[in-house]
């Protein structure tokens, strides 16, 4: 932390300001030295560089008939594939002209509240048990890099497989539909500081809705329907 280049050497300097912390230590204020010179100061340590949010986009590479969904004629054709791109809008962070300052980092999901699986619960009320867990956060970890931008990661794969959809339609009553899953998701970036586990930088709400004729999957502003 120092005054502008060209300031002559002095015996002492006094700094007055405020340092805030949001992943990075940043500060601003003024300095006064023993020669009576005063001026502005700024400080940025960049100990932990963190995003402020992320953009969501469909991964359209698997299915041209239903863009964003998994490979056609596979059990995954009813699952939605989403790519995330890290965004850093902090004015004090370094610029990122090559869109790669988070490349090589890891992000992970965690629960941001209690998930609700109306389809699983409807089966239980009928004395049926779906042969698998109810829908919830799995704790997936992703490496950042690729997908058309090196601050991007994915895929976040959402929804039921075709086998799961068939099971629910075979074991639930017609009156059980539509049934809906709601999953609150938190996204964290692994910290680069020793002893720190991660920094939560964004949250999302994921929903699946199943009817007898189709399935709809959404994550925040993205919503897609599959007529399966």
PDB file of N, CA and C in Angstrom, residues 63-117:
ATOM      1  N   UNK A  63     -28.668 -32.836 -28.216  1.00  0.00           N
ATOM      2  CA  UNK A  63     -29.967 -33.168 -28.791  1.00  0.00           C
ATOM      3  C   UNK A  63     -30.444 -32.017 -29.679  1.00  0.00           C
ATOM      4  N   UNK A  64     -30.497 -32.236 -30.966  1.00  0.00           N
ATOM      5  CA  UNK A  64     -30.945 -31.178 -31.892  1.00  0.00           C
ATOM      6  C   UNK A  64     -32.466 -31.096 -31.961  1.00  0.00           C
ATOM      7  N   UNK A  65     -33.166 -32.192 -31.680  1.00  0.00           N
ATOM      8  CA  UNK A  65     -34.629 -32.177 -31.701  1.00  0.00           C
ATOM      9  C   UNK A  65     -35.206 -31.488 -30.467  1.00  0.00           C
ATOM     10  N   UNK A  66     -34.598 -31.717 -29.309  1.00  0.00           N
ATOM     11  CA  UNK A  66     -34.992 -31.081 -28.053  1.00  0.00           C
ATOM     12  C   UNK A  66     -33.754 -30.425 -27.445  1.00  0.00           C
ATOM     13  N   UNK A  67     -33.360 -29.255 -27.949  1.00  0.00           N
ATOM     14  CA  UNK A  67     -32.111 -28.616 -27.493  1.00  0.00           C
ATOM     15  C   UNK A  67     -32.086 -28.413 -25.979  1.00  0.00           C
ATOM     16  N   UNK A  68     -30.984 -28.805 -25.393  1.00  0.00           N
ATOM     17  CA  UNK A  68     -30.819 -28.702 -23.953  1.00  0.00           C
ATOM     18  C   UNK A  68     -31.016 -30.023 -23.239  1.00  0.00           C
ATOM     19  N   UNK A  69     -31.725 -30.957 -23.877  1.00  0.00           N
ATOM     20  CA  UNK A  69     -31.941 -32.270 -23.266  1.00  0.00           C
ATOM     21  C   UNK A  69     -30.843 -33.247 -23.663  1.00  0.00           C
ATOM     22  N   UNK A  70     -30.813 -34.390 -22.984  1.00  0.00           N
ATOM     23  CA  UNK A  70     -29.784 -35.385 -23.217  1.00  0.00           C
ATOM     24  C   UNK A  70     -29.953 -36.110 -24.531  1.00  0.00           C
ATOM     25  N   UNK A  71     -29.030 -37.017 -24.827  1.00  0.00           N
ATOM     26  CA  UNK A  71     -29.029 -37.711 -26.117  1.00  0.00           C
ATOM     27  C   UNK A  71     -30.364 -38.395 -26.409  1.00  0.00           C
ATOM     28  N   UNK A  72     -30.889 -38.230 -27.621  1.00  0.00           N
ATOM     29  CA  UNK A  72     -32.169 -38.866 -27.974  1.00  0.00           C
ATOM     30  C   UNK A  72     -32.055 -40.384 -27.962  1.00  0.00           C
ATOM     31  N   UNK A  73     -33.183 -41.022 -27.730  1.00  0.00           N
ATOM     32  CA  UNK A  73     -33.270 -42.485 -27.688  1.00  0.00           C
ATOM     33  C   UNK A  73     -32.350 -43.086 -26.623  1.00  0.00           C
ATOM     34  N   UNK A  74     -32.119 -42.335 -25.579  1.00  0.00           N
ATOM     35  CA  UNK A  74     -31.332 -42.824 -24.448  1.00  0.00           C
ATOM     36  C   UNK A  74     -32.124 -42.566 -23.171  1.00  0.00           C
ATOM     37  N   UNK A  75     -31.763 -43.202 -22.060  1.00  0.00           N
ATOM     38  CA  UNK A  75     -32.475 -42.938 -20.800  1.00  0.00           C
ATOM     39  C   UNK A  75     -32.345 -41.492 -20.321  1.00  0.00           C
ATOM     40  N   UNK A  76     -31.423 -40.720 -20.946  1.00  0.00           N
ATOM     41  CA  UNK A  76     -31.140 -39.361 -20.485  1.00  0.00           C
ATOM     42  C   UNK A  76     -31.810 -38.293 -21.347  1.00  0.00           C
ATOM     43  N   UNK A  77     -32.652 -38.714 -22.272  1.00  0.00           N
ATOM     44  CA  UNK A  77     -33.276 -37.753 -23.186  1.00  0.00           C
ATOM     45  C   UNK A  77     -34.291 -36.851 -22.496  1.00  0.00           C
ATOM     46  N   UNK A  78     -34.668 -37.185 -21.259  1.00  0.00           N
ATOM     47  CA  UNK A  78     -35.614 -36.365 -20.501  1.00  0.00           C
ATOM     48  C   UNK A  78     -34.911 -35.518 -19.436  1.00  0.00           C
ATOM     49  N   UNK A  79     -33.580 -35.543 -19.416  1.00  0.00           N
ATOM     50  CA  UNK A  79     -32.826 -34.736 -18.462  1.00  0.00           C
ATOM     51  C   UNK A  79     -32.286 -33.486 -19.151  1.00  0.00           C
ATOM     52  N   UNK A  80     -32.304 -32.368 -18.439  1.00  0.00           N
ATOM     53  CA  UNK A  80     -31.856 -31.089 -18.982  1.00  0.00           C
ATOM     54  C   UNK A  80     -30.390 -30.856 -18.607  1.00  0.00           C
ATOM     55  N   UNK A  81     -29.612 -30.415 -19.598  1.00  0.00           N
ATOM     56  CA  UNK A  81     -28.177 -30.195 -19.418  1.00  0.00           C
ATOM     57  C   UNK A  81     -27.906 -28.683 -19.457  1.00  0.00           C
ATOM     58  N   UNK A  82     -27.317 -28.167 -18.380  1.00  0.00           N
ATOM     59  CA  UNK A  82     -27.098 -26.725 -18.262  1.00  0.00           C
ATOM     60  C   UNK A  82     -25.625 -26.430 -18.000  1.00  0.00           C
ATOM     61  N   UNK A  83     -25.114 -25.413 -18.693  1.00  0.00           N
ATOM     62  CA  UNK A  83     -23.747 -24.922 -18.515  1.00  0.00           C
ATOM     63  C   UNK A  83     -23.808 -23.611 -17.732  1.00  0.00           C
ATOM     64  N   UNK A  84     -22.884 -23.451 -16.793  1.00  0.00           N
ATOM     65  CA  UNK A  84     -22.786 -22.225 -16.000  1.00  0.00           C
ATOM     66  C   UNK A  84     -21.485 -21.485 -16.334  1.00  0.00           C
ATOM     67  N   UNK A  85     -21.536 -20.170 -16.328  1.00  0.00           N
ATOM     68  CA  UNK A  85     -20.349 -19.349 -16.559  1.00  0.00           C
ATOM     69  C   UNK A  85     -20.193 -18.369 -15.404  1.00  0.00           C
ATOM     70  N   UNK A  86     -19.026 -18.398 -14.767  1.00  0.00           N
ATOM     71  CA  UNK A  86     -18.775 -17.542 -13.619  1.00  0.00           C
ATOM     72  C   UNK A  86     -18.682 -16.079 -14.036  1.00  0.00           C
ATOM     73  N   UNK A  87     -19.294 -15.210 -13.241  1.00  0.00           N
ATOM     74  CA  UNK A  87     -19.304 -13.772 -13.496  1.00  0.00           C
ATOM     75  C   UNK A  87     -18.693 -13.067 -12.288  1.00  0.00           C
ATOM     76  N   UNK A  88     -17.850 -12.070 -12.543  1.00  0.00           N
ATOM     77  CA  UNK A  88     -17.268 -11.279 -11.466  1.00  0.00           C
ATOM     78  C   UNK A  88     -17.515  -9.806 -11.754  1.00  0.00           C
ATOM     79  N   UNK A  89     -18.444  -9.214 -11.033  1.00  0.00           N
ATOM     80  CA  UNK A  89     -18.791  -7.813 -11.248  1.00  0.00           C
ATOM     81  C   UNK A  89     -18.179  -6.891 -10.202  1.00  0.00           C
ATOM     82  N   UNK A  90     -17.295  -7.423  -9.341  1.00  0.00           N
ATOM     83  CA  UNK A  90     -16.660  -6.580  -8.326  1.00  0.00           C
ATOM     84  C   UNK A  90     -15.772  -5.542  -8.997  1.00  0.00           C
ATOM     85  N   UNK A  91     -15.977  -4.250  -8.750  1.00  0.00           N
ATOM     86  CA  UNK A  91     -15.197  -3.223  -9.444  1.00  0.00           C
ATOM     87  C   UNK A  91     -13.727  -3.219  -9.063  1.00  0.00           C
ATOM     88  N   UNK A  92     -13.399  -3.785  -7.901  1.00  0.00           N
ATOM     89  CA  UNK A  92     -12.009  -3.753  -7.456  1.00  0.00           C
ATOM     90  C   UNK A  92     -11.216  -4.976  -7.912  1.00  0.00           C
ATOM     91  N   UNK A  93     -11.863  -5.958  -8.551  1.00  0.00           N
ATOM     92  CA  UNK A  93     -11.147  -7.149  -9.008  1.00  0.00           C
ATOM     93  C   UNK A  93     -10.457  -6.882 -10.344  1.00  0.00           C
ATOM     94  N   UNK A  94      -9.422  -7.661 -10.645  1.00  0.00           N
ATOM     95  CA  UNK A  94      -8.724  -7.481 -11.924  1.00  0.00           C
ATOM     96  C   UNK A  94      -9.653  -7.732 -13.111  1.00  0.00           C
ATOM     97  N   UNK A  95      -9.388  -7.054 -14.221  1.00  0.00           N
ATOM     98  CA  UNK A  95     -10.163  -7.299 -15.438  1.00  0.00           C
ATOM     99  C   UNK A  95      -9.863  -8.696 -15.962  1.00  0.00           C
ATOM    100  N   UNK A  96     -10.726  -9.177 -16.842  1.00  0.00           N
ATOM    101  CA  UNK A  96     -10.591 -10.555 -17.340  1.00  0.00           C
ATOM    102  C   UNK A  96     -10.824 -10.573 -18.852  1.00  0.00           C
ATOM    103  N   UNK A  97      -9.943  -9.938 -19.639  1.00  0.00           N
ATOM    104  CA  UNK A  97     -10.188  -9.829 -21.083  1.00  0.00           C
ATOM    105  C   UNK A  97     -10.225 -11.161 -21.804  1.00  0.00           C
ATOM    106  N   UNK A  98      -9.561 -12.170 -21.274  1.00  0.00           N
ATOM    107  CA  UNK A  98      -9.538 -13.490 -21.919  1.00  0.00           C
ATOM    108  C   UNK A  98     -10.567 -14.451 -21.346  1.00  0.00           C
ATOM    109  N   UNK A  99     -11.402 -13.960 -20.408  1.00  0.00           N
ATOM    110  CA  UNK A  99     -12.469 -14.782 -19.839  1.00  0.00           C
ATOM    111  C   UNK A  99     -11.935 -16.097 -19.279  1.00  0.00           C
ATOM    112  N   UNK A 100     -10.854 -16.004 -18.491  1.00  0.00           N
ATOM    113  CA  UNK A 100     -10.248 -17.243 -18.008  1.00  0.00           C
ATOM    114  C   UNK A 100      -9.681 -17.155 -16.589  1.00  0.00           C
ATOM    115  N   UNK A 101     -10.022 -16.129 -15.839  1.00  0.00           N
ATOM    116  CA  UNK A 101      -9.351 -15.984 -14.546  1.00  0.00           C
ATOM    117  C   UNK A 101      -9.796 -17.016 -13.507  1.00  0.00           C
ATOM    118  N   UNK A 102     -10.913 -17.723 -13.763  1.00  0.00           N
ATOM    119  CA  UNK A 102     -11.333 -18.782 -12.850  1.00  0.00           C
ATOM    120  C   UNK A 102     -10.993 -20.181 -13.385  1.00  0.00           C
ATOM    121  N   UNK A 103     -10.365 -20.237 -14.533  1.00  0.00           N
ATOM    122  CA  UNK A 103     -10.018 -21.530 -15.121  1.00  0.00           C
ATOM    123  C   UNK A 103      -9.107 -22.312 -14.172  1.00  0.00           C
ATOM    124  N   UNK A 104      -9.409 -23.607 -14.022  1.00  0.00           N
ATOM    125  CA  UNK A 104      -8.623 -24.453 -13.137  1.00  0.00           C
ATOM    126  C   UNK A 104      -9.137 -24.516 -11.716  1.00  0.00           C
ATOM    127  N   UNK A 105     -10.076 -23.628 -11.356  1.00  0.00           N
ATOM    128  CA  UNK A 105     -10.680 -23.684 -10.023  1.00  0.00           C
ATOM    129  C   UNK A 105     -11.776 -24.750 -10.015  1.00  0.00           C
ATOM    130  N   UNK A 106     -12.286 -25.063  -8.839  1.00  0.00           N
ATOM    131  CA  UNK A 106     -13.395 -26.005  -8.706  1.00  0.00           C
ATOM    132  C   UNK A 106     -14.575 -25.328  -8.036  1.00  0.00           C
ATOM    133  N   UNK A 107     -15.767 -25.707  -8.459  1.00  0.00           N
ATOM    134  CA  UNK A 107     -16.998 -25.270  -7.811  1.00  0.00           C
ATOM    135  C   UNK A 107     -17.784 -26.506  -7.382  1.00  0.00           C
ATOM    136  N   UNK A 108     -18.645 -26.329  -6.386  1.00  0.00           N
ATOM    137  CA  UNK A 108     -19.445 -27.464  -5.919  1.00  0.00           C
ATOM    138  C   UNK A 108     -20.811 -26.968  -5.464  1.00  0.00           C
ATOM    139  N   UNK A 109     -21.786 -27.867  -5.555  1.00  0.00           N
ATOM    140  CA  UNK A 109     -23.139 -27.550  -5.122  1.00  0.00           C
ATOM    141  C   UNK A 109     -23.370 -28.023  -3.695  1.00  0.00           C
ATOM    142  N   UNK A 110     -24.261 -27.321  -3.013  1.00  0.00           N
ATOM    143  CA  UNK A 110     -24.694 -27.741  -1.686  1.00  0.00           C
ATOM    144  C   UNK A 110     -26.170 -27.375  -1.535  1.00  0.00           C
ATOM    145  N   UNK A 111     -26.810 -27.961  -0.544  1.00  0.00           N
ATOM    146  CA  UNK A 111     -28.224 -27.678  -0.305  1.00  0.00           C
ATOM    147  C   UNK A 111     -28.384 -26.252   0.210  1.00  0.00           C
ATOM    148  N   UNK A 112     -29.440 -25.593  -0.247  1.00  0.00           N
ATOM    149  CA  UNK A 112     -29.740 -24.243   0.220  1.00  0.00           C
ATOM    150  C   UNK A 112     -31.122 -24.227   0.875  1.00  0.00           C
ATOM    151  N   UNK A 113     -31.389 -25.279   1.613  1.00  0.00           N
ATOM    152  CA  UNK A 113     -32.696 -25.477   2.212  1.00  0.00           C
ATOM    153  C   UNK A 113     -33.170 -26.892   1.951  1.00  0.00           C
ATOM    154  N   UNK A 114     -34.376 -27.198   2.361  1.00  0.00           N
ATOM    155  CA  UNK A 114     -34.921 -28.547   2.234  1.00  0.00           C
ATOM    156  C   UNK A 114     -35.551 -28.765   0.869  1.00  0.00           C
ATOM    157  N   UNK A 115     -35.162 -29.850   0.204  1.00  0.00           N
ATOM    158  CA  UNK A 115     -35.790 -30.214  -1.064  1.00  0.00           C
ATOM    159  C   UNK A 115     -37.163 -30.834  -0.806  1.00  0.00           C
ATOM    160  N   UNK A 116     -38.042 -30.727  -1.794  1.00  0.00           N
ATOM    161  CA  UNK A 116     -39.378 -31.324  -1.715  1.00  0.00           C
ATOM    162  C   UNK A 116     -39.617 -32.145  -2.970  1.00  0.00           C
ATOM    163  N   UNK A 117     -39.942 -33.428  -2.812  1.00  0.00           N
ATOM    164  CA  UNK A 117     -40.181 -34.321  -3.943  1.00  0.00           C
ATOM    165  C   UNK A 117     -41.618 -34.838  -3.869  1.00  0.00           C
TER     166      UNK A 117
END
